[in-house]
Short mmCIF file of C-alpha atoms in Angstrom, two decimals:
data_model
loop_
_atom_site.label_atom_id
_atom_site.label_comp_id
_atom_site.label_asym_id
_atom_site.label_seq_id
_atom_site.Cartn_x
_atom_site.Cartn_y
_atom_site.Cartn_z
CA MET A 1 0.04 -0.09 0.06
CA SER A 2 1.30 3.50 -0.97
CA THR A 3 2.01 5.87 1.90
CA SER A 4 -0.39 8.38 0.30
CA LYS A 5 -3.26 5.87 0.40
CA GLN A 6 -2.32 4.89 3.96
CA ARG A 7 -2.38 8.46 5.04
CA VAL A 8 -5.93 8.97 3.59
CA GLN A 9 -7.15 5.80 5.18
CA PHE A 10 -5.61 6.91 8.58
CA ILE A 11 -7.38 10.26 8.44
CA ASP A 12 -10.74 8.57 7.67
CA GLY A 13 -10.12 6.18 10.53
CA LEU A 14 -9.37 9.02 12.99
CA ARG A 15 -12.51 10.75 11.99
CA GLY A 16 -14.55 7.54 12.58
CA PHE A 17 -12.82 6.97 15.90
CA SER A 18 -13.49 10.49 17.09
CA LEU A 19 -17.31 10.07 16.36
CA ALA A 20 -17.48 7.42 19.07
CA GLY A 21 -16.27 9.88 21.69
CA ILE A 22 -18.48 12.63 20.27
CA VAL A 23 -21.68 10.66 20.58
CA LEU A 24 -20.76 9.62 24.10
CA ALA A 25 -20.15 13.30 25.08
CA ASN A 26 -23.20 14.51 23.22
CA MET A 27 -25.31 11.87 25.00
CA LEU A 28 -25.23 14.03 28.09
CA ALA A 29 -26.64 16.98 26.17
CA PHE A 30 -29.22 14.73 24.40
CA GLN A 31 -30.38 13.28 27.72
CA TYR A 32 -30.11 16.25 30.13
CA GLY A 33 -29.96 19.31 27.78
CA ILE A 34 -27.23 21.72 26.86
CA TYR A 35 -27.46 23.42 30.27
CA GLY A 36 -28.79 20.53 32.30
CA GLN A 37 -25.67 18.39 31.81
CA SER A 38 -23.80 20.69 34.04
CA LYS A 39 -26.39 20.40 36.86
CA PRO A 40 -26.59 16.64 37.54
CA GLN A 41 -28.10 17.14 40.95
CA LEU A 42 -31.29 18.43 39.37
CA PHE A 43 -31.77 14.97 37.76
CA GLY A 44 -31.06 13.11 40.85
CA ILE A 45 -27.75 11.68 39.52
CA GLY A 46 -25.70 10.11 42.32
CA GLY A 47 -23.94 7.07 43.42
CA ALA A 48 -22.41 4.85 40.63
CA ASP A 49 -23.93 7.11 37.96
CA GLN A 50 -22.19 10.19 39.41
CA VAL A 51 -18.86 8.22 39.43
CA PHE A 52 -19.36 7.23 35.77
CA LEU A 53 -20.35 10.79 34.92
CA SER A 54 -16.98 11.95 36.41
CA PHE A 55 -15.21 9.37 34.33
CA LEU A 56 -16.84 10.63 31.16
CA MET A 57 -16.13 14.28 32.06
CA ILE A 58 -12.40 13.34 32.52
CA THR A 59 -11.85 11.02 29.66
CA VAL A 60 -14.38 11.95 26.95
CA VAL A 61 -16.19 15.26 27.23
CA GLY A 62 -14.11 18.09 25.74
CA SER A 63 -11.44 15.69 24.33
CA PHE A 64 -13.05 14.19 21.24
CA MET A 65 -14.52 17.17 19.58
CA PRO A 66 -11.04 18.87 19.45
CA ILE A 67 -10.01 15.78 17.27
CA PHE A 68 -12.66 16.84 14.83
CA ALA A 69 -11.21 20.41 14.91
CA PHE A 70 -7.73 18.99 14.36
CA MET A 71 -9.02 17.07 11.36
CA PHE A 72 -10.84 20.11 10.07
CA GLY A 73 -7.56 21.98 9.83
CA PHE A 74 -5.72 19.08 8.39
CA GLY A 75 -8.37 18.55 5.69
CA MET A 76 -8.25 22.32 4.70
CA ILE A 77 -4.57 22.03 3.86
CA LYS A 78 -4.98 18.67 2.02
CA LEU A 79 -7.93 20.04 -0.07
CA SER A 80 -6.03 23.17 -0.84
CA GLU A 81 -3.11 21.24 -2.07
CA SER A 82 -5.35 19.05 -4.21
CA LEU A 83 -7.04 22.11 -5.69
CA LYS A 84 -3.70 23.86 -6.45
CA SER A 85 -2.61 20.69 -8.33
CA ARG A 86 -5.64 21.28 -10.68
CA ASP A 87 -4.87 24.95 -11.09
CA LEU A 88 -8.02 25.77 -9.16
CA ARG A 89 -8.50 28.45 -6.50
CA PRO A 90 -8.40 26.97 -3.00
CA LYS A 91 -9.85 29.90 -1.06
CA CYS A 92 -12.93 30.16 -3.37
CA HIS A 93 -13.71 26.48 -3.00
CA LEU A 94 -13.10 26.47 0.66
CA ALA A 95 -15.21 29.54 1.17
CA ARG A 96 -18.09 27.84 -0.58
CA ARG A 97 -17.56 24.73 1.56
CA PHE A 98 -17.65 26.71 4.76
CA LEU A 99 -20.76 28.65 3.75
CA LEU A 100 -22.67 25.31 3.18
CA LEU A 101 -21.33 23.95 6.45
CA PHE A 102 -22.78 26.93 8.22
CA GLY A 103 -26.09 26.58 6.35
CA ILE A 104 -26.33 22.85 7.32
CA GLY A 105 -25.51 23.65 10.85
CA LEU A 106 -28.07 26.38 11.08
CA LEU A 107 -30.78 24.02 9.85
CA HIS A 108 -29.51 21.39 12.36
CA ILE A 109 -29.92 23.88 15.20
CA ILE A 110 -33.44 25.24 14.21
CA TYR A 111 -35.05 22.00 13.27
CA LEU A 112 -33.26 19.24 15.18
CA TRP A 113 -30.79 19.97 18.01
CA GLU A 114 -29.22 23.16 19.57
CA GLY A 115 -25.88 21.46 20.26
CA ASP A 116 -24.67 21.67 16.68
CA ILE A 117 -20.99 22.39 15.94
CA LEU A 118 -21.14 22.84 12.25
CA THR A 119 -22.23 26.48 12.29
CA PHE A 120 -19.15 27.20 14.50
CA TYR A 121 -16.89 25.41 12.09
CA GLY A 122 -18.33 27.22 9.15
CA VAL A 123 -17.80 30.65 10.64
CA LEU A 124 -14.34 29.84 11.94
CA GLY A 125 -13.33 28.38 8.61
CA PHE A 126 -13.44 31.85 7.01
CA PHE A 127 -11.13 33.07 9.66
CA LEU A 128 -8.79 30.16 9.15
CA LEU A 129 -8.43 31.15 5.46
CA MET A 130 -5.92 33.78 6.69
CA PHE A 131 -3.59 30.91 7.83
CA LEU A 132 -3.98 28.76 4.65
CA ASN A 133 -0.63 29.84 3.11
CA ARG A 134 1.29 30.42 6.27
CA LYS A 135 4.50 28.58 6.97
CA PRO A 136 4.46 25.57 9.31
CA LYS A 137 6.59 27.46 11.85
CA THR A 138 3.92 30.25 11.89
CA LEU A 139 1.16 27.79 12.48
CA LEU A 140 3.07 26.05 15.27
CA ILE A 141 3.91 29.34 17.06
CA GLY A 142 0.44 30.59 16.76
CA ALA A 143 -1.09 27.38 18.12
CA SER A 144 1.49 27.26 20.96
CA LEU A 145 0.88 30.86 22.06
CA LEU A 146 -2.94 30.27 22.08
CA LEU A 147 -2.64 27.05 24.12
CA ILE A 148 -0.48 28.94 26.66
CA GLY A 149 -3.08 31.67 26.75
CA ALA A 150 -5.83 29.04 27.26
CA GLY A 151 -3.86 27.63 30.15
CA ILE A 152 -3.55 31.08 31.73
CA LEU A 153 -7.24 31.65 31.47
CA GLY A 154 -7.83 28.53 33.59
CA LEU A 155 -5.45 29.54 36.34
CA PRO A 156 -7.72 31.79 38.34
CA ALA A 157 -10.13 30.26 40.87
CA SER A 158 -13.76 30.15 39.63
CA ASN A 159 -15.52 33.44 39.50
CA PRO A 160 -18.83 33.39 41.59
CA MET A 161 -20.06 36.33 39.52
CA ASN A 162 -20.02 34.18 36.35
CA PRO A 163 -23.71 33.63 35.57
CA LEU A 164 -22.90 30.32 33.85
CA ALA A 165 -21.04 28.98 36.89
CA ALA A 166 -23.04 30.46 39.76
CA GLU A 167 -26.26 28.93 41.02
CA SER A 168 -29.22 30.78 39.35
CA ILE A 169 -32.94 30.29 40.16
CA HIS A 170 -33.62 31.12 36.50
CA MET A 171 -31.27 28.49 35.23
CA GLU A 172 -32.66 25.87 37.64
CA ASN A 173 -36.24 26.75 36.66
CA TYR A 174 -35.26 26.45 32.98
CA ILE A 175 -33.65 22.99 33.46
CA ILE A 176 -36.61 21.71 35.47
CA GLN A 177 -39.02 22.92 32.84
CA SER A 178 -36.90 21.26 30.13
CA GLN A 179 -37.44 17.91 31.78
CA ASP A 180 -41.15 18.15 31.07
CA VAL A 181 -40.78 19.76 27.63
CA TYR A 182 -38.19 17.54 26.27
CA GLY A 183 -39.46 14.31 27.95
CA SER A 184 -43.06 14.53 26.92
CA GLY A 185 -43.40 17.50 24.57
CA THR A 186 -44.33 17.31 20.92
CA TYR A 187 -41.82 18.12 18.22
CA GLN A 188 -43.18 21.65 17.90
CA GLU A 189 -43.24 22.27 21.65
CA ILE A 190 -39.67 21.17 21.92
CA ARG A 191 -38.35 23.18 19.00
CA ASP A 192 -40.23 26.24 20.38
CA PHE A 193 -38.69 25.80 23.79
CA SER A 194 -35.21 25.25 22.43
CA ASN A 195 -35.27 28.19 19.94
CA ASN A 196 -37.06 30.67 22.28
CA GLY A 197 -36.45 29.67 25.86
CA ASP A 198 -34.21 31.88 28.01
CA PRO A 199 -32.20 29.95 30.64
CA PHE A 200 -30.71 33.17 32.03
CA GLY A 201 -33.92 35.12 32.71
CA GLY A 202 -32.37 38.29 31.30
CA GLU A 203 -29.56 38.29 33.83
CA LEU A 204 -26.83 37.53 31.42
CA GLU A 205 -24.90 40.79 30.63
CA VAL A 206 -24.10 41.77 27.08
CA SER A 207 -20.39 42.26 27.97
CA TYR A 208 -20.08 38.69 29.16
CA VAL A 209 -21.72 37.35 26.07
CA LEU A 210 -19.27 39.38 23.86
CA LEU A 211 -16.37 38.13 25.98
CA ALA A 212 -17.52 34.58 25.61
CA LEU A 213 -17.88 34.97 21.85
CA VAL A 214 -14.26 36.10 21.73
CA LEU A 215 -12.77 33.59 24.07
CA ALA A 216 -14.55 30.51 22.71
CA PRO A 217 -12.86 30.65 19.28
CA LEU A 218 -9.45 31.50 20.85
CA MET A 219 -9.70 28.33 22.95
CA THR A 220 -10.45 26.13 19.97
CA ILE A 221 -8.29 27.66 17.23
CA PRO A 222 -5.14 26.01 18.46
CA MET A 223 -6.48 22.54 17.50
CA PHE A 224 -7.33 23.81 13.92
CA LEU A 225 -3.85 25.37 13.53
CA LEU A 226 -2.13 22.21 14.83
CA GLY A 227 -4.06 20.16 12.28
CA MET A 228 -2.88 22.47 9.55
CA TYR A 229 0.68 22.22 10.87
CA ALA A 230 0.52 18.45 10.87
CA ALA A 231 -0.71 18.41 7.29
CA ARG A 232 2.12 20.87 6.24
CA MET A 233 4.83 18.70 7.94
CA GLY A 234 3.52 15.36 6.78
CA THR A 235 3.11 14.08 10.33
CA PHE A 236 0.80 11.28 9.18
CA SER A 237 2.26 10.65 5.73
CA ASP A 238 4.00 7.51 6.86
CA PRO A 239 2.46 6.25 10.09
CA ARG A 240 4.75 3.14 10.36
CA ALA A 241 7.86 5.16 10.11
CA MET A 242 6.62 7.57 12.72
CA ARG A 243 5.29 4.97 15.24
CA ARG A 244 7.96 5.50 17.91
CA ILE A 245 7.42 9.25 17.79
CA TYR A 246 3.65 8.73 18.11
CA LEU A 247 4.29 6.55 21.19
CA ARG A 248 6.50 9.14 22.93
CA ARG A 249 3.98 11.89 22.31
CA ALA A 250 0.94 9.90 23.38
CA SER A 251 2.88 8.69 26.57
CA LEU A 252 3.53 12.44 27.53
CA LEU A 253 0.20 14.07 26.48
CA ILE A 254 -2.38 11.58 27.79
CA PRO A 255 -1.24 11.49 31.39
CA ILE A 256 -0.91 15.31 31.53
CA GLY A 257 -4.27 15.76 29.93
CA LEU A 258 -5.86 13.35 32.29
CA ILE A 259 -4.28 14.93 35.44
CA LEU A 260 -5.38 18.43 34.38
CA LYS A 261 -8.92 17.34 33.66
CA ALA A 262 -9.21 15.21 36.80
CA TYR A 263 -8.21 18.23 38.83
CA GLY A 264 -10.83 20.27 37.27
CA VAL A 265 -13.63 17.72 37.56
CA LEU A 266 -12.90 16.14 40.99
CA THR A 267 -11.75 19.26 43.00
CA PRO A 268 -15.27 20.83 43.11
CA GLN A 269 -16.78 17.52 44.17
CA PHE A 270 -14.68 17.56 47.31
CA GLY A 271 -15.78 21.09 48.21
CA ALA A 272 -12.76 23.07 46.86
CA GLU A 273 -14.54 25.19 44.19
CA GLY A 274 -12.30 28.13 44.91
CA TRP A 275 -8.97 26.50 44.34
CA PRO A 276 -6.68 28.10 41.78
CA GLY A 277 -6.37 26.56 38.34
CA ILE A 278 -9.71 24.70 38.59
CA GLY A 279 -10.63 25.61 34.98
CA ILE A 280 -7.33 24.55 33.48
CA GLY A 281 -8.77 21.15 32.72
CA GLY A 282 -11.33 22.67 30.36
CA THR A 283 -9.09 25.37 28.78
CA LEU A 284 -5.93 23.24 28.33
CA GLY A 285 -6.37 19.73 29.59
CA GLY A 286 -8.96 18.72 26.98
CA ALA A 287 -6.76 19.83 24.05
CA LEU A 288 -3.70 18.09 25.36
CA LEU A 289 -5.66 14.88 25.96
CA SER A 290 -7.12 15.00 22.47
CA LEU A 291 -3.64 15.27 21.03
CA GLY A 292 -2.61 12.33 23.04
CA TYR A 293 -5.57 10.33 21.72
CA ILE A 294 -4.59 11.28 18.14
CA TYR A 295 -1.06 10.00 18.55
CA ALA A 296 -2.21 6.85 20.40
CA PHE A 297 -4.67 6.06 17.53
CA ALA A 298 -1.89 6.73 15.03
CA MET A 299 0.41 4.38 16.81
CA LEU A 300 -2.06 1.63 16.91
CA TYR A 301 -3.03 2.30 13.34
CA ALA A 302 0.66 1.86 12.28
CA GLY A 303 0.65 -1.71 13.32
CA ARG A 304 1.65 -4.38 10.76
CA ARG A 305 -1.87 -5.59 10.21
CA ARG A 306 -5.05 -3.56 9.91
CA SER A 307 -7.80 -5.01 11.97
CA CYS A 308 -11.41 -5.22 10.87
CA LEU A 309 -12.23 -2.60 13.53
CA MET A 310 -9.87 -0.14 11.88
CA CYS A 311 -11.49 -0.71 8.52
CA ARG A 312 -14.90 -0.03 10.15
CA PHE A 313 -13.51 3.16 11.72
CA GLU A 314 -12.45 4.27 8.19
CA ALA A 315 -15.91 3.64 6.77
CA VAL A 316 -17.53 5.68 9.54
CA GLY A 317 -14.98 8.40 8.84
CA ARG A 318 -15.65 8.57 5.23
CA LEU A 319 -19.24 9.25 6.10
CA SER A 320 -18.38 11.41 9.09
CA LEU A 321 -20.69 14.40 8.29
CA THR A 322 -23.69 12.11 7.55
CA ASN A 323 -23.02 9.92 10.57
CA TYR A 324 -22.67 12.96 12.82
CA LEU A 325 -26.04 14.33 11.74
CA MET A 326 -27.62 10.86 11.96
CA GLN A 327 -26.51 10.62 15.60
CA SER A 328 -28.62 13.69 16.26
CA VAL A 329 -31.66 12.23 14.44
CA ILE A 330 -31.42 8.91 16.22
CA CYS A 331 -30.54 10.31 19.74
CA THR A 332 -33.21 12.94 19.77
CA THR A 333 -35.74 10.38 18.71
CA ILE A 334 -34.60 8.13 21.64
CA PHE A 335 -34.58 10.77 24.30
CA TYR A 336 -37.12 13.41 23.23
CA GLY A 337 -40.90 13.23 23.87
CA TYR A 338 -41.86 12.71 20.17
CA GLY A 339 -39.83 9.44 20.38
CA LEU A 340 -39.09 7.17 23.33
CA GLY A 341 -39.12 9.96 25.76
CA LEU A 342 -36.03 8.91 27.83
CA PHE A 343 -34.98 12.44 28.50
CA GLY A 344 -33.47 12.65 31.97
CA SER A 345 -34.59 9.17 33.01
CA ALA A 346 -32.28 6.66 31.51
CA GLY A 347 -29.31 7.52 33.60
CA VAL A 348 -25.64 8.29 32.61
CA PHE A 349 -24.41 4.67 32.33
CA ILE A 350 -27.53 3.36 30.42
CA GLY A 351 -27.40 6.56 28.28
CA SER A 352 -23.79 5.81 27.40
CA MET A 353 -24.69 2.23 26.41
CA ILE A 354 -27.39 3.65 24.14
CA ALA A 355 -24.96 6.07 22.62
CA LEU A 356 -22.40 3.25 21.99
CA ALA A 357 -25.16 1.10 20.51
CA VAL A 358 -25.93 3.92 18.11
CA TYR A 359 -22.32 4.13 17.18
CA GLY A 360 -22.18 0.35 16.88
CA VAL A 361 -24.99 0.48 14.27
CA GLN A 362 -23.00 3.00 12.32
CA LEU A 363 -19.89 0.77 12.53
CA TRP A 364 -21.95 -1.99 10.93
CA LEU A 365 -23.93 -0.02 8.37
CA SER A 366 -21.20 2.35 7.01
CA PRO A 367 -19.14 -0.38 5.24
CA LEU A 368 -22.29 -1.82 3.68
CA TYR A 369 -23.29 1.64 2.48
CA LEU A 370 -19.90 2.17 0.86
CA LYS A 371 -20.17 -1.01 -1.05
CA LYS A 372 -22.99 0.68 -3.02
CA PHE A 373 -21.96 4.30 -2.92
CA SER A 374 -18.61 6.23 -2.90
CA HIS A 375 -19.94 9.22 -0.80
CA GLY A 376 -22.47 9.81 1.94
CA PRO A 377 -25.51 11.90 0.92
CA VAL A 378 -24.44 15.01 2.85
CA GLU A 379 -20.87 14.60 1.71
CA TYR A 380 -22.00 14.40 -1.79
CA VAL A 381 -24.15 17.59 -1.58
CA LEU A 382 -21.12 19.36 0.00
CA ARG A 383 -18.90 18.19 -2.93
CA ILE A 384 -21.36 19.40 -5.46
CA TRP A 385 -21.55 22.82 -3.84
CA THR A 386 -17.73 23.07 -3.26
CA TYR A 387 -16.80 22.17 -6.79
CA LEU A 388 -19.94 23.53 -8.53
CA SER A 389 -20.14 20.18 -10.35
CA TRP A 390 -23.08 17.85 -10.48
CA ASN A 391 -20.82 14.87 -10.34
CA GLY A 392 -19.18 16.06 -7.17
CA GLN A 393 -15.75 15.99 -8.79
CA PRO A 394 -13.23 18.82 -9.18
CA ARG A 395 -12.54 20.06 -12.59
CA LYS A 396 -9.57 18.62 -14.45
CA LYS A 397 -6.30 20.54 -14.49
CA LYS A 398 -6.16 23.22 -17.11
CA ARG A 399 -4.26 22.22 -20.12
CA THR A 400 -1.46 24.39 -21.40
CA ASN A 401 -1.57 25.43 -25.06
CA LEU A 402 0.79 22.68 -26.35
CA THR A 403 -0.16 23.57 -29.95
CA THR A 404 1.54 26.97 -29.71
CA ASP A 405 4.71 25.41 -28.39
CA GLU A 406 4.74 22.82 -31.17
CA ASN A 407 4.23 25.39 -33.93
CA ALA A 408 6.76 27.85 -32.56
CA PRO A 409 9.89 28.16 -34.88
CA SER A 410 12.85 26.21 -33.55
CA VAL A 411 16.10 28.01 -32.85
CA GLN A 412 18.83 26.70 -35.19
#
């Protein structure tokens, strides 16, 4: 197998692997709501379920979505290189791609689930176009500085004036009301509550909203830039040759990420909410752990023989956008009132088993689908719009005027 083909298969496999963690993390939002997942006491979560929730918060939540961000940046560079080889304009094609991602995400939010990430990626993609032709050193320095900044943001003790962190009667009422609406409401009632409900009761200051809108991208941009850097440097061009490097990086990053996240998750549970650095697990630990997961997966992938599971990861990854959206369709049907109505009642462990079962179905169906079709339905629409071609394929490389050269008089 050529190293180029192995690289493409690895990227697909990593995307597929990340979707397993994403559906596990999103299960908390599907079952308890975007805001309710941070208030487990309002759902009576305790005992073994609380322990398992802590486990998920440390190992899964906030550590798999960054892998998607990493691959987003990686894919930007590879698509740009492919377009350049055909004498096409990368920025125009990428801009169209980001615009459609934003549109799909907006529809996802309005008509299905408010936890969508595609709108954010679509908007941020336009910003990342500024880094498309930057040198690898620039990308690495930029990502490193932003990671350091994210770490510094997590150093202060939690701020009790933060309306998202502090106990709020409006927030609690919103979450309690959500149990009735999401658990037994109709589709229209749920969408109306999701799109128009106010969890803050008008208490959220505009200045804080603006600050959050600025800080959120700054805390996620490093993973996009690191993905672009990895593509430029050929970090995954030959996984087998890099296996020892992957092992060293994973052995360093995974323990550090787990320690930082465990500190942030477990410290408040022991009554030490005001300890310094309590937020560093969220601002820095998740990114470091996700990088560790990436290198660990690369190390396993670089084994001598590709397992059946790896092949299935690749199939899920090739349909990553379709599978991501289908997870929302299936899980909202399971947990919301217009489906099985398990919202807030299944428990963390059972909910996780349901999420893994959903992913297991995708592991089974994705290879079968790809035996008939080369692209997923959403991926195909995205290709049509990106390339402005009904067959979803980029135009062929422009041919030079060979006739002129052949008819030119030779120099004697």
